[in-house]
mmCIF file of C-alpha atoms in Angstrom:
data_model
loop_
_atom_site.group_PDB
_atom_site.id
_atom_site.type_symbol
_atom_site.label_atom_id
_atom_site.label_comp_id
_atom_site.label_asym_id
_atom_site.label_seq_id
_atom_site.Cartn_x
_atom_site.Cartn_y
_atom_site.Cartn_z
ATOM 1 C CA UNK P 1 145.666 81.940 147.974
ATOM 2 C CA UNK P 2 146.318 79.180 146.006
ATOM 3 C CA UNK P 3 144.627 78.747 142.389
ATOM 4 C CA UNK P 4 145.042 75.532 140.687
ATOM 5 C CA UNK P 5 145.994 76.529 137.489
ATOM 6 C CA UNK P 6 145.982 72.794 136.211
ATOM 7 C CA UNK P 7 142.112 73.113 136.584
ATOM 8 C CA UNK P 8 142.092 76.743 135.332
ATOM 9 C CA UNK P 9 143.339 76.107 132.384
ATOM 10 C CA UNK P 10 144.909 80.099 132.036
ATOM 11 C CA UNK P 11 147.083 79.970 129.370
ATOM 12 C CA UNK P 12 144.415 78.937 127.197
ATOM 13 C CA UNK P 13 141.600 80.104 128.347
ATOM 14 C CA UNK P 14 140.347 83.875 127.039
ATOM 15 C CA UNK P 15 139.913 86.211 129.439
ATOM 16 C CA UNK P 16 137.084 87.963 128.031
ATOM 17 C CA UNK P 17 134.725 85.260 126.957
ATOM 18 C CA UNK P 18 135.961 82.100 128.611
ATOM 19 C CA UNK P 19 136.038 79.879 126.472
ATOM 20 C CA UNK P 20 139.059 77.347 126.431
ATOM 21 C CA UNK P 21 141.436 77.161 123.441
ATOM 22 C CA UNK P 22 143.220 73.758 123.206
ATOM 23 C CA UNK P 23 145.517 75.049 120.721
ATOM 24 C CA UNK P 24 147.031 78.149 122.758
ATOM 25 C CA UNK P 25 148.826 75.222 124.731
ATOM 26 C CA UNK P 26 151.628 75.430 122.190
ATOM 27 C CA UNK P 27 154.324 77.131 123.979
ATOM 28 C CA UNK P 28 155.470 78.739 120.194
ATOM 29 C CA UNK P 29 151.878 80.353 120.287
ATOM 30 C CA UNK P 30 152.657 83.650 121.886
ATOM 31 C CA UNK P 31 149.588 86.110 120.725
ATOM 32 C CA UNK P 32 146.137 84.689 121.235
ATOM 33 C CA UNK P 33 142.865 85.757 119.153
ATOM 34 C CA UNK P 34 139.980 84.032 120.652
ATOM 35 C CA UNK P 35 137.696 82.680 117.422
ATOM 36 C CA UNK P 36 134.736 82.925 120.162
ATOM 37 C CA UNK P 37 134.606 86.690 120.797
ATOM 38 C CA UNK P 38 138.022 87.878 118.895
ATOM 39 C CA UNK P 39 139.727 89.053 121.751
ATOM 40 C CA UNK P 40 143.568 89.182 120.954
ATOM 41 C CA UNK P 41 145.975 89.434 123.781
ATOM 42 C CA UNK P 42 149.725 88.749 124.017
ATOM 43 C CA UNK P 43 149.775 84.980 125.839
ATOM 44 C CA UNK P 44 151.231 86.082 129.238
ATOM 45 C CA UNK P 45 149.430 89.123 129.678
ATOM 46 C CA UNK P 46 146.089 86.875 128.915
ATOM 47 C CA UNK P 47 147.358 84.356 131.570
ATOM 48 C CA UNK P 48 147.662 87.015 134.414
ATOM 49 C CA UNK P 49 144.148 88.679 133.205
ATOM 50 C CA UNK P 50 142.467 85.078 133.667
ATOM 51 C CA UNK P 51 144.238 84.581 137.222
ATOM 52 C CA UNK P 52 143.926 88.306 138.530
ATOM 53 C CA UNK P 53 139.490 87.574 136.751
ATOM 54 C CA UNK P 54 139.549 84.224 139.312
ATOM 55 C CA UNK P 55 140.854 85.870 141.918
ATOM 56 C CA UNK P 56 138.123 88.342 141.923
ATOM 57 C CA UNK P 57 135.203 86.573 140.949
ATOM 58 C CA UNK P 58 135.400 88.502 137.460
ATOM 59 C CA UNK P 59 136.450 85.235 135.124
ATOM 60 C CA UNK P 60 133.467 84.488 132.835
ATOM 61 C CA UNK P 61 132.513 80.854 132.188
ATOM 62 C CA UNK P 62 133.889 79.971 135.768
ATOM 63 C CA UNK P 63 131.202 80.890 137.980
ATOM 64 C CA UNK P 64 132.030 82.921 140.783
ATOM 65 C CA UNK P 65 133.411 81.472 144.154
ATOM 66 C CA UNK P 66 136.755 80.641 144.257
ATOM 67 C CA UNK P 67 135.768 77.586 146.828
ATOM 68 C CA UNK P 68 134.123 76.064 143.826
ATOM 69 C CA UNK P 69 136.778 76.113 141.820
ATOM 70 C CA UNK P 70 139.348 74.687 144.002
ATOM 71 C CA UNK P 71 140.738 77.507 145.093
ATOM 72 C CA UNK P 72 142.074 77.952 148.718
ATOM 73 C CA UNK P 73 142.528 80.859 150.957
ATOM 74 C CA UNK P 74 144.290 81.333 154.167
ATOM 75 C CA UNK P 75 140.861 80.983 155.820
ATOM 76 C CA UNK P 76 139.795 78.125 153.752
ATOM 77 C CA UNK P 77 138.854 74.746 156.246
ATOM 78 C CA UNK P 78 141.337 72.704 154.203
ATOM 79 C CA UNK P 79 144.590 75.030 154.823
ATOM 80 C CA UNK P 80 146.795 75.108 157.875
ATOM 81 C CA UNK P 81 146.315 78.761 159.718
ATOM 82 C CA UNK P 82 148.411 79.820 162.806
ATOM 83 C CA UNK P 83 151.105 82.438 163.833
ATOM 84 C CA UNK P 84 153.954 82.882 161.271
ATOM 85 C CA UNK P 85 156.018 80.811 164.281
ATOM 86 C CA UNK P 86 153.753 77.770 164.018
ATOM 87 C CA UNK P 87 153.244 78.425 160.015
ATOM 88 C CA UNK P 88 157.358 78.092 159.900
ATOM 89 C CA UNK P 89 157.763 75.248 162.271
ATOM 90 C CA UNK P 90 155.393 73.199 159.890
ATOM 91 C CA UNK P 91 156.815 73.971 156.918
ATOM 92 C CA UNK P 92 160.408 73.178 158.459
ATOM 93 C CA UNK P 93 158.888 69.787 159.456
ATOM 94 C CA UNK P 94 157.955 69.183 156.167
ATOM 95 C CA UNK P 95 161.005 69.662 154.269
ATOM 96 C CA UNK P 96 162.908 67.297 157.118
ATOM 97 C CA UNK P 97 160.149 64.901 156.357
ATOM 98 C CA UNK P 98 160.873 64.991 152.578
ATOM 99 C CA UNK P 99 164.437 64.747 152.457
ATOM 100 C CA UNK P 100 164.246 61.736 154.482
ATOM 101 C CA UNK P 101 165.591 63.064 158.231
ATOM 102 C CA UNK P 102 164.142 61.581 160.822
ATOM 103 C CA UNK P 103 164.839 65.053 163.248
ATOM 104 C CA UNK P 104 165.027 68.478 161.838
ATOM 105 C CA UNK P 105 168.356 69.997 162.310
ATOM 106 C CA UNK P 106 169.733 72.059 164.881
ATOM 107 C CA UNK P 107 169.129 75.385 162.760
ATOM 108 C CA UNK P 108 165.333 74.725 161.948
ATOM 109 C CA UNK P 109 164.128 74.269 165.684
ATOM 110 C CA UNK P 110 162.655 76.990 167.625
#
């Protein structure tokens, strides 16, 4: 699954309520009290509450599919699915195609 945290927002966004807080971006801010609801939480642990809430339709202020958010699962229309084979070959394509080789080398085929 892939969540687009850029969208998300979770490192400033409460987990209980919501609401986004514009000044939990501050990476020196490491405990979080929302002024919304007053939900405290240590920053990381409020991060993977607001991911693990997406991920099962639990986040409030978010709405509720995953699809509407962005999100993408391995059955979504917009990802690549196949056998693990196919899945690697791709991938190994890829990384030949970003580094600028024109064939993938001996070690990546088949």
């Amino acid at each position: 699954m892939f969540l687009p945290t850029q969208t998300l927002k979770p490192s400033q966004r409460c987990p209980k309520c919501g609401a986004v807080h514009k000044e939990w971006a501050e990476l020196s801010n490491r405990y979080h009290v929302c002024p919304a609801c007053g939900f405290a939480i240590e920053r990381d642990r409020g991060t993977v509450m607001v991911l693990y809430n997406v991920a099962t339709h639990q986040q409030p202020g978010l709405g509720t599919r995953l699809v509407s958010l962005g999100c993408f699962s391995s059955t979504s229309e917009t990802r690549y699915t196949g056998s693990m084979k196919q899945l690697g070959q791709k991938k190994r394509q890829k990384l030949c195609c970003q580094a600028g080789e024109e064939t993938p080398p001996a070690c990546a085929v088949g």
